[in-house]
Short mmCIF file of C-alpha atoms and ligand atoms in Angstrom, two decimals:
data_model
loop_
_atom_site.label_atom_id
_atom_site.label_comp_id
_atom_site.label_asym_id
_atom_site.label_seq_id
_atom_site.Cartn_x
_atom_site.Cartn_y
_atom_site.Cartn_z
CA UNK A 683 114.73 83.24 111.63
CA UNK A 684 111.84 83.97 109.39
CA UNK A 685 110.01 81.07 108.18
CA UNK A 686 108.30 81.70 104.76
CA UNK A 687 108.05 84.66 102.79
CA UNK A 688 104.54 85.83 102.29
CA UNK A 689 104.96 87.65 99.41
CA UNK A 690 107.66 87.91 96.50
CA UNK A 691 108.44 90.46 94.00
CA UNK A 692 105.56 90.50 92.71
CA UNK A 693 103.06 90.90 95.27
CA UNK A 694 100.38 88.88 94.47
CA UNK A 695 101.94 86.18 94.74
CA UNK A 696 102.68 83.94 97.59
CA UNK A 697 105.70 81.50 97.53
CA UNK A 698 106.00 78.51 99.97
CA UNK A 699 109.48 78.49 99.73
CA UNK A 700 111.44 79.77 102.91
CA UNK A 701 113.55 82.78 103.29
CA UNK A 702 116.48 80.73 103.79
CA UNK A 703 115.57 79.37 100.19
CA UNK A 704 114.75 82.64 98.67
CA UNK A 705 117.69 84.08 100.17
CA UNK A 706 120.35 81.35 98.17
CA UNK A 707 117.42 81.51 95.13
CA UNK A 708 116.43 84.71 94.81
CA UNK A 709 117.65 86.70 91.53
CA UNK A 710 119.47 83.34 90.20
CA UNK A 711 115.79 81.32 89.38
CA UNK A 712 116.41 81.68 85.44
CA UNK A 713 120.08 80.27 85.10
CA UNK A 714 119.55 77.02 85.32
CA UNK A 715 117.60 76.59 82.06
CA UNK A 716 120.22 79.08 80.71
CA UNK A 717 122.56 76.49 81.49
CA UNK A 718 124.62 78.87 84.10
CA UNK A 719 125.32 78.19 87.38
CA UNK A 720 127.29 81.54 88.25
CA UNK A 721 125.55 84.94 87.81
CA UNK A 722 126.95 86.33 84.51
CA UNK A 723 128.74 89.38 85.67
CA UNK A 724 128.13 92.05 82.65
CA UNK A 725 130.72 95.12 82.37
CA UNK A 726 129.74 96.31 79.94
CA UNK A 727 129.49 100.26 79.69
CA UNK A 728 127.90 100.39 76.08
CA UNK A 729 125.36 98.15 74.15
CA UNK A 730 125.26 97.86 70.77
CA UNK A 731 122.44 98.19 68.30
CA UNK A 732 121.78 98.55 64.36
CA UNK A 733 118.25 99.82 65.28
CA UNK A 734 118.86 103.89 66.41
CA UNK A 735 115.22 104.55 66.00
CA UNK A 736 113.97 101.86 68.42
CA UNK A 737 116.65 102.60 70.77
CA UNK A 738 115.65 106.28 70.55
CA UNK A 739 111.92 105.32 71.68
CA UNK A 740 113.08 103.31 74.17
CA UNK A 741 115.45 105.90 75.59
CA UNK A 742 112.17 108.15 75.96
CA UNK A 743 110.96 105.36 78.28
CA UNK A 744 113.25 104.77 80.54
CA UNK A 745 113.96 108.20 81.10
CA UNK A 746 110.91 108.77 82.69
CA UNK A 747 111.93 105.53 85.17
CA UNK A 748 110.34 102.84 83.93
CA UNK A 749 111.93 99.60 83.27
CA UNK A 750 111.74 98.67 79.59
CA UNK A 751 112.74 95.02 78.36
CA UNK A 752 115.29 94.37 76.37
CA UNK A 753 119.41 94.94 76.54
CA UNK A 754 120.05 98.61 78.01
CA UNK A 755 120.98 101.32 76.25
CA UNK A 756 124.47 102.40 78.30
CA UNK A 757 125.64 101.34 81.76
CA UNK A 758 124.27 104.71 83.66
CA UNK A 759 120.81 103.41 81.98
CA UNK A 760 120.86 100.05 83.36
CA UNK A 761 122.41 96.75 84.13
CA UNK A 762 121.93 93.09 83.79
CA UNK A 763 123.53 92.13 86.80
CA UNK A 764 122.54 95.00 88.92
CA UNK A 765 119.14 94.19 87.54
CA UNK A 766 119.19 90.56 89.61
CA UNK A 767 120.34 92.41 93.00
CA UNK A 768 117.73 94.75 92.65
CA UNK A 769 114.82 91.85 92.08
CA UNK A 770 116.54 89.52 94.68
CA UNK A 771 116.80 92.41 97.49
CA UNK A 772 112.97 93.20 96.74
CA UNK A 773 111.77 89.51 96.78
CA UNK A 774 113.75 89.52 99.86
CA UNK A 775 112.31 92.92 101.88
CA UNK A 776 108.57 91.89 100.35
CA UNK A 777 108.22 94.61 97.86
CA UNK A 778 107.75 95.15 94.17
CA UNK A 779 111.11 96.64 93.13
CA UNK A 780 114.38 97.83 94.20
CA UNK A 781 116.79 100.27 93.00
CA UNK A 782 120.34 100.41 93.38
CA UNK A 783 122.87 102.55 93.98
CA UNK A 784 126.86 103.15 94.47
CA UNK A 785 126.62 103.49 98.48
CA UNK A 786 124.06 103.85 100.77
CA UNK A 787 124.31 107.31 101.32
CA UNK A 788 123.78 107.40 97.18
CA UNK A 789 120.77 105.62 97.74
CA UNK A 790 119.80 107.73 100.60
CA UNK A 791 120.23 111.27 98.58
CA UNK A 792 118.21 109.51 95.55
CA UNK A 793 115.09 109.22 97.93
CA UNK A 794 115.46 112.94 99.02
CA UNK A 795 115.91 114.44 95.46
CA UNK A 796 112.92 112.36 94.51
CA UNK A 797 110.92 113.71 97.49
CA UNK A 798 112.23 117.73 96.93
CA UNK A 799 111.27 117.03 93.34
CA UNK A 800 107.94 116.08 93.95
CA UNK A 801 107.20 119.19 95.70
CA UNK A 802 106.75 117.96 99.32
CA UNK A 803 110.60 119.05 100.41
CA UNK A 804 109.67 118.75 103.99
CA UNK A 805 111.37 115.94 105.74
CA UNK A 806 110.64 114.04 109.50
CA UNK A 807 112.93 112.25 110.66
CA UNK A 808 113.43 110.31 114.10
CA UNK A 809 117.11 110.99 116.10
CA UNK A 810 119.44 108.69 116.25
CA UNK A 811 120.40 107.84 112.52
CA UNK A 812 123.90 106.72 110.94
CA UNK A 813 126.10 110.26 110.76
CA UNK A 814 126.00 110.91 107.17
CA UNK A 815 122.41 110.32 107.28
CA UNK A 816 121.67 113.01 109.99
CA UNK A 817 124.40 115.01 108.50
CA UNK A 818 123.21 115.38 104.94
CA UNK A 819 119.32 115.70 106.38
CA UNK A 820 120.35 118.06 108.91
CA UNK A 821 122.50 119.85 106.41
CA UNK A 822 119.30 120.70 103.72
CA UNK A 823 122.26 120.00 101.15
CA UNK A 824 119.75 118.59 98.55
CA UNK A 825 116.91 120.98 99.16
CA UNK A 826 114.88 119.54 101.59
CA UNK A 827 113.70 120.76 104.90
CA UNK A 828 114.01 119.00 108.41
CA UNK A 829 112.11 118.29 111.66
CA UNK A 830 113.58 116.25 114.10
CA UNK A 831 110.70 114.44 116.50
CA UNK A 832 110.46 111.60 118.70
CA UNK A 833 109.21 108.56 117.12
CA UNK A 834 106.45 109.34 119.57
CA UNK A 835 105.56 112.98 118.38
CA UNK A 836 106.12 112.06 114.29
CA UNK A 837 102.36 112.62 113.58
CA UNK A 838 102.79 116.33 115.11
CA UNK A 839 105.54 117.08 113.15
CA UNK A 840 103.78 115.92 109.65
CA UNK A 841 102.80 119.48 107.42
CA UNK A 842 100.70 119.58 103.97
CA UNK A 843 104.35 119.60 102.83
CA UNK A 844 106.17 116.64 104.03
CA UNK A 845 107.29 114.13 101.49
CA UNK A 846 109.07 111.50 103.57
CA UNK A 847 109.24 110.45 107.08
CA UNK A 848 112.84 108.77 107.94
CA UNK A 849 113.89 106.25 110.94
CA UNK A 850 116.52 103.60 111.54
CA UNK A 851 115.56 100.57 113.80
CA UNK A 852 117.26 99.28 115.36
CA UNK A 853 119.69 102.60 115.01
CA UNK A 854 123.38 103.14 114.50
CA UNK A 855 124.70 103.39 116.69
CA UNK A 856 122.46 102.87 119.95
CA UNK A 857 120.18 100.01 118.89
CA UNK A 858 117.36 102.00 119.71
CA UNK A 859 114.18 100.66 118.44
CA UNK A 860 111.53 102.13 117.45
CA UNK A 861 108.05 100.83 116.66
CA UNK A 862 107.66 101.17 112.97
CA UNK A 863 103.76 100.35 112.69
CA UNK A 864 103.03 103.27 115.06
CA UNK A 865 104.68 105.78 112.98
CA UNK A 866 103.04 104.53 110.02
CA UNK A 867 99.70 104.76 112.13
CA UNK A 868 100.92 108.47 113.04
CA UNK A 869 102.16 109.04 109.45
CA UNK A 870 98.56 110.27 107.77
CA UNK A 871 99.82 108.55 104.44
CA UNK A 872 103.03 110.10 104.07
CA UNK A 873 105.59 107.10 103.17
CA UNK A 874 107.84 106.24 105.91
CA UNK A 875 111.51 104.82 105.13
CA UNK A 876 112.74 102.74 106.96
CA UNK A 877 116.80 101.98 107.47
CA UNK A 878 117.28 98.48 107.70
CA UNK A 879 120.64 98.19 107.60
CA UNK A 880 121.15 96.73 111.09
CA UNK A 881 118.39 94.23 110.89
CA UNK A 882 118.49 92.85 107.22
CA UNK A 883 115.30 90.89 105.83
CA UNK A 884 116.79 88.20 107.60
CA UNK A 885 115.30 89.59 110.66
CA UNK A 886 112.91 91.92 110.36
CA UNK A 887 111.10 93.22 107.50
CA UNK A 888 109.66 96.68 107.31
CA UNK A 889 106.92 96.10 105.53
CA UNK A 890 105.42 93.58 107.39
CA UNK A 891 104.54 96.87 109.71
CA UNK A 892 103.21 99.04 106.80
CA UNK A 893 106.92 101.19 105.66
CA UNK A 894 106.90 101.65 102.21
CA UNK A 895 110.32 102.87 101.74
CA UNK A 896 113.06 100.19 102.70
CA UNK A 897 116.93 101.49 102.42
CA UNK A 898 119.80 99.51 103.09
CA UNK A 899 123.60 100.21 103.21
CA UNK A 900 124.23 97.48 100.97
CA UNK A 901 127.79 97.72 102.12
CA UNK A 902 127.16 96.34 105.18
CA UNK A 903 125.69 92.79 106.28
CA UNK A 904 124.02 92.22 102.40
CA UNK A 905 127.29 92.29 100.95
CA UNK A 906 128.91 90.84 103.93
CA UNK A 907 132.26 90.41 103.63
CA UNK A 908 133.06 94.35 103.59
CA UNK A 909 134.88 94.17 100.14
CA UNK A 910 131.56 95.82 98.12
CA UNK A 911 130.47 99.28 98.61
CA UNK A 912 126.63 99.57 97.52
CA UNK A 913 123.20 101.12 98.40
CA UNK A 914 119.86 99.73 97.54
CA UNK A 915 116.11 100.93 97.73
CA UNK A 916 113.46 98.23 97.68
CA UNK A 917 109.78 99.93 97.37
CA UNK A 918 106.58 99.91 95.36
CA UNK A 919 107.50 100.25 91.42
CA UNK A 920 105.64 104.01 91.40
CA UNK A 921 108.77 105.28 94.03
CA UNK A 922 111.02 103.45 92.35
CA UNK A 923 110.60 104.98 88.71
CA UNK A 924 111.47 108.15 90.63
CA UNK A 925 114.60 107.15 92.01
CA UNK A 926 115.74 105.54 88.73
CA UNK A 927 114.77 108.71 87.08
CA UNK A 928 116.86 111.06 89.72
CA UNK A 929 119.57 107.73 89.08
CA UNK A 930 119.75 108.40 85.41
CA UNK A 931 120.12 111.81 85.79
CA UNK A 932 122.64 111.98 88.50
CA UNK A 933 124.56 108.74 87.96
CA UNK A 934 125.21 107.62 91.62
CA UNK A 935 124.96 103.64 89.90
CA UNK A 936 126.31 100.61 91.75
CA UNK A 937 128.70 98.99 89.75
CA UNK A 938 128.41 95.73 88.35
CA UNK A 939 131.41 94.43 89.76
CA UNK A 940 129.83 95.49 93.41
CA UNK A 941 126.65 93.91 92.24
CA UNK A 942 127.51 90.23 91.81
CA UNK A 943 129.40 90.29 95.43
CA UNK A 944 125.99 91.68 97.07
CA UNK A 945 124.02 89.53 95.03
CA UNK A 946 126.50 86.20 96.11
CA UNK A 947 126.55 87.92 99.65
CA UNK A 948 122.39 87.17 99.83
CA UNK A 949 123.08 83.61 99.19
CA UNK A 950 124.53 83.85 103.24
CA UNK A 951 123.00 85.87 104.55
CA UNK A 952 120.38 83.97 107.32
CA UNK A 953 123.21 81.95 108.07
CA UNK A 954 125.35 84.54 108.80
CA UNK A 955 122.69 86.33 110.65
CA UNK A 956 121.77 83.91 112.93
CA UNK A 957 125.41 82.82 113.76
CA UNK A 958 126.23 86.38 114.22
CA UNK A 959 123.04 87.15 116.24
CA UNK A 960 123.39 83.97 118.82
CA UNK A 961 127.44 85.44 119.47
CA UNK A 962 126.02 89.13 119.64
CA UNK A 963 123.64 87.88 122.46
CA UNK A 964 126.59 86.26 124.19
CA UNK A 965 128.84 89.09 124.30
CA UNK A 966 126.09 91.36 125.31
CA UNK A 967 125.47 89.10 128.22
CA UNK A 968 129.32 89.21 129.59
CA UNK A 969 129.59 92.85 128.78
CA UNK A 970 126.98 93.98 131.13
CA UNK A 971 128.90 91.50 133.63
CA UNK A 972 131.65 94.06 133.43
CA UNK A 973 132.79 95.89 136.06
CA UNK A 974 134.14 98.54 133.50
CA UNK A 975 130.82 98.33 131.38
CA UNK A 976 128.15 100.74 132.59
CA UNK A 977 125.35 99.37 130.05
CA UNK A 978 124.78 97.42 127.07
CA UNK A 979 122.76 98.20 124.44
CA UNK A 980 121.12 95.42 122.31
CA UNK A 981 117.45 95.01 121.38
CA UNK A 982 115.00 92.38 123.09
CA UNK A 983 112.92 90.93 119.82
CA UNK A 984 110.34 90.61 122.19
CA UNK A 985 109.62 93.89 123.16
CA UNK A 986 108.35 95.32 119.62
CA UNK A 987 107.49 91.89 117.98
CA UNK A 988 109.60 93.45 114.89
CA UNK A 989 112.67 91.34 115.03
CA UNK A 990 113.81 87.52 115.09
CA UNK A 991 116.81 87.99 116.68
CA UNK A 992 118.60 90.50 119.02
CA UNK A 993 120.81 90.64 115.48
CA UNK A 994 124.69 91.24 114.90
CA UNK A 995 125.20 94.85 116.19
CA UNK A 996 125.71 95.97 119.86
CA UNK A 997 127.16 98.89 121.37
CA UNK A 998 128.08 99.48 125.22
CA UNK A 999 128.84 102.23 127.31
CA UNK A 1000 132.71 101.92 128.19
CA UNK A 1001 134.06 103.43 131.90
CA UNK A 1002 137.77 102.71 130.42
CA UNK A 1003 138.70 105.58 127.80
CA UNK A 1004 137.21 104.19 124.48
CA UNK A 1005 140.11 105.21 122.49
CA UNK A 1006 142.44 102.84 124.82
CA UNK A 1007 139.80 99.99 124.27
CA UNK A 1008 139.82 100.27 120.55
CA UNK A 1009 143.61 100.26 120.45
CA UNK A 1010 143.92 97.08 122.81
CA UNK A 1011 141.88 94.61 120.47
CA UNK A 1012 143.73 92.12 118.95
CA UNK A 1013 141.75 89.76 117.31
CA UNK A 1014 138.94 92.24 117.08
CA UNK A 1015 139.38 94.48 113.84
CA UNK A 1016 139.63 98.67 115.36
CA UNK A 1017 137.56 100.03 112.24
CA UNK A 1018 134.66 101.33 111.13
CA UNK A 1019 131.64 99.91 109.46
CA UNK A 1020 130.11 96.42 110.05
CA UNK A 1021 128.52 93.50 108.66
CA UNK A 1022 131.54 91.68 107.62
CA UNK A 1023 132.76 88.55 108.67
CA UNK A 1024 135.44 89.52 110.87
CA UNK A 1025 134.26 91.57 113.80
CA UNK A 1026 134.40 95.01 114.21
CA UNK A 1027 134.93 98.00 117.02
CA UNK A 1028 134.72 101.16 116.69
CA UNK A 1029 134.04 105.12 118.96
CA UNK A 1030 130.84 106.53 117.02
CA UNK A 1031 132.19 110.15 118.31
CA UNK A 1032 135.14 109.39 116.75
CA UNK A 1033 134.21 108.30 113.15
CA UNK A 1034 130.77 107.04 112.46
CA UNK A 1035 129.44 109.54 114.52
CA UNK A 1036 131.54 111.80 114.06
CA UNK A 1037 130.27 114.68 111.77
CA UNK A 1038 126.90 114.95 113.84
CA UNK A 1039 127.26 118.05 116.02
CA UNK A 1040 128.06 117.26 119.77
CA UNK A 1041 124.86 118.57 120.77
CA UNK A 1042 123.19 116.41 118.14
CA UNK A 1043 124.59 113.46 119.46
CA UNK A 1044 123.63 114.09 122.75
CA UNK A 1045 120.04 114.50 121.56
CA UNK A 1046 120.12 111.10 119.64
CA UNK A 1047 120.92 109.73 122.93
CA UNK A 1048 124.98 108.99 121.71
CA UNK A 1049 127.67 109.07 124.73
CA UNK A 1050 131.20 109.83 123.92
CA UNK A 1051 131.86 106.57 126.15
CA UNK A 1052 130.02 104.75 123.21
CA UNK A 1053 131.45 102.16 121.57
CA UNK A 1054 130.00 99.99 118.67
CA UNK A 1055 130.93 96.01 118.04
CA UNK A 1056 129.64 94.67 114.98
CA UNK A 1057 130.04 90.85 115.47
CA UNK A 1058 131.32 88.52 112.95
CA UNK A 1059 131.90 84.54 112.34
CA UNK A 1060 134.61 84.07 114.91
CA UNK A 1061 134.13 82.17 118.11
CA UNK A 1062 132.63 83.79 120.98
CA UNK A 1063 135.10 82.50 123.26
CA UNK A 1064 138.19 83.86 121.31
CA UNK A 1065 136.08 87.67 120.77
CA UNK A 1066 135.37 87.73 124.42
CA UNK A 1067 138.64 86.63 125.71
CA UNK A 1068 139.89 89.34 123.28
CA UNK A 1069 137.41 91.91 124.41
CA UNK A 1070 138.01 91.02 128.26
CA UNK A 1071 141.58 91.29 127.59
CA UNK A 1072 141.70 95.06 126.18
CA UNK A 1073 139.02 96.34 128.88
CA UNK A 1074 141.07 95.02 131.50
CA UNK A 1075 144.54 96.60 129.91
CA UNK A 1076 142.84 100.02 130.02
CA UNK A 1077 143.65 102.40 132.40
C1 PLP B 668 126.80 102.76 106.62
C2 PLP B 668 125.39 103.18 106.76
C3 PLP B 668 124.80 104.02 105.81
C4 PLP B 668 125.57 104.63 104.67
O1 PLP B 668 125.94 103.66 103.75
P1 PLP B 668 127.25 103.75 102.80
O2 PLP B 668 127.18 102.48 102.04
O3 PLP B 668 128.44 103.88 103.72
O4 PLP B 668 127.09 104.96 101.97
C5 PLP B 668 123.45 104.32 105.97
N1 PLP B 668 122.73 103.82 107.00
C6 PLP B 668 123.29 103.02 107.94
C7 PLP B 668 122.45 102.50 109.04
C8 PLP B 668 124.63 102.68 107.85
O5 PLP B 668 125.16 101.89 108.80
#
């Protein structure tokens, strides 16, 4: 797990304190002399104020993006408590400022309309990425263009015109990994997003290899428990007065509510991790014991130097049908997503996957014998006896 933190929000400076400490700290350092212990969870959708003219200037302000002190205006504006996830996250992934939104893939389209509007529509992006991702890149639904390359071949595929270069590492669904300082080195100064969704700061943090741009699925291991659907952008503050200008205008917001679970979900986040991460390793070890396993993908931290931990998420390639394995867990929850505490299987053809063309797939290096376990805070014994169990009741 990572030991310090070398930088915090704001960049200059450097904390002492641990991730671990940041990670239960972070966003919450004000409330004790405010004699809180609890983050104040605000719902409000309005804020009042006697003073129209003032408000009226400020509105001109944060319009453009920027963050101006002081209550907010109206909920679509800005929020108190979304406010604190957004500083904690960034604290968290080492950069200035985050921005958050209602899901990841809100998050994800707020990056893209930011990079169309800034006149550099052209987009490179590395195969495999989570389905919607590839779908609504693929799809040029928001205006920009797309070239697919090898993480190897990124610096080819750069034009005058490209705004954004786009990779997951490790990926959904194939834990491929993919060496984030050398597409920054191939990148000529075009920011590079990375997805770190899979990882978490916990265990790897983009930055530390020269991305710019990190995106989460706050949905996912952040939140943690899968009951709060969120996205969140953590970058410099000159990227992120874009997206909270295409926010403002397009109102994809994370809701307060949604906030203070990811915000309480930090708090556990290493721990979860690293329990997670030590049972992920385990299973991955049996599952490649299995005579109807054919391989098992999950990433060796020391191949790319990048992560702690092999981390939560594997996926394996299954010589039983995949839909019979799915339906034989018991104790193993058949559903999409991840990062929650219970553990989770599901067929990326079937549903994460899904709405990536066949041919797409197969070029993102995605088997229909795929399956993908997301690993939770149960004992290993009981998910492998469970797992054993519904590979061996397959036909
Ligand atoms: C789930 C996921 C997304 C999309 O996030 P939502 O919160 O479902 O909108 C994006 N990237 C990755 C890697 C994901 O797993």
């Amino acid at each position: 797990m990572r030991p310090r933190l070398r930088r915090t929000a704001d960049p200059r400076v450097v904390t002492e304190q641990t991730f671990w400490t940041r990670a239960v700290h972070a966003g919450r350092d004000d409330l004790t002399d405010q004699g809180l212990h609890a983050v104040p969870l605000d719902l409000s959708t309005t804020y009042p104020s006697r003073d129209s003219r003032d408000e009226a200037e400020r509105l001109d302000v944060m319009t453009t993006g920027a963050q101006v002190p002081g209550m907010p205006i109206y909920a679509r504006l800005g929020n108190p408590t979304v406010a604190r996830f957004e500083g904690a996250i960034a604290e968290l992934e080492g950069c200035e400022s985050g921005v958050a939104f209602a899901s990841g893939m809100a998050a994800l389209s707020a990056c893209l309309l930011a990079t169309v509007a800034a006149g550099r529509p052209h987009v490179v992006a590395a195969r495999p990425l989570y389905g919607t991702s590839d779908h609504l890149i693929a799809s040029g639904l928001l205006g920009n263009q797309i070239t697919w390359a090898d993480p190897a071949d990124v610096g080819a595929a750069v034009r005058p015109e490209t705004g954004l270069i786009i990779v997951e590492t490790p990926a959904n669904p194939t834990l491929a990994e993919i060496d984030i300082r050398a597409v920054v080195d191939a990148a000529g100064g075009v920011p590079v997003l990375v997805d770190n969704t899979f990882a978490t700061p916990a265990l790897q943090r983009p930055t530390d290899f020269g991305a710019t741009v990190v995106l989460h699925s706050a949905t996912k291991f952040l939140g943690g428990h899968g009951d709060a659907m969120g996205g969140v952008v953590t970058c410099a503050e000159e990227f992120a007065q874009r997206l909270r200008q295409v926010r403002i205008a397009t109102g994809g917001v994370l809701h307060p509510s949604a906030a203070y679970l990811l915000q309480r979900g930090l708090a556990t986040l290493p721990v979860r991790m690293e329990r997670s991460s030590d049972t992920a390793a385990v299973l991955a070890e049996r599952l490649l014991a299995h005579p109807k396993v054919s391989a098992v993908h999950y990433p060796d931290p020391s191949k790319l130097g990048q992560l702690t931990t092999g981390g939560a998420m594997l996926s394996f390639e299954s010589e039983a049908p995949p839909h019979e394995v799915v339906s034989a867990v018991r104790l193993i929850t058949p559903a999409v997503s991840l990062g929650s505490t219970d553990t989770l299987l599901q067929h990326p053809a079937s549903l994460s996957h899904h709405i990536v063309a066949p041919q797409d797939r197969a070029a993102g290096g995605i088997p229909d014998s795929l399956l993908r376990l997301s690993v939770g805070l149960e004992s290993p014994e009981d998910l492998w006896h469970d797992l054993d169990q519904a590979l061996d009741r397959t036909t």
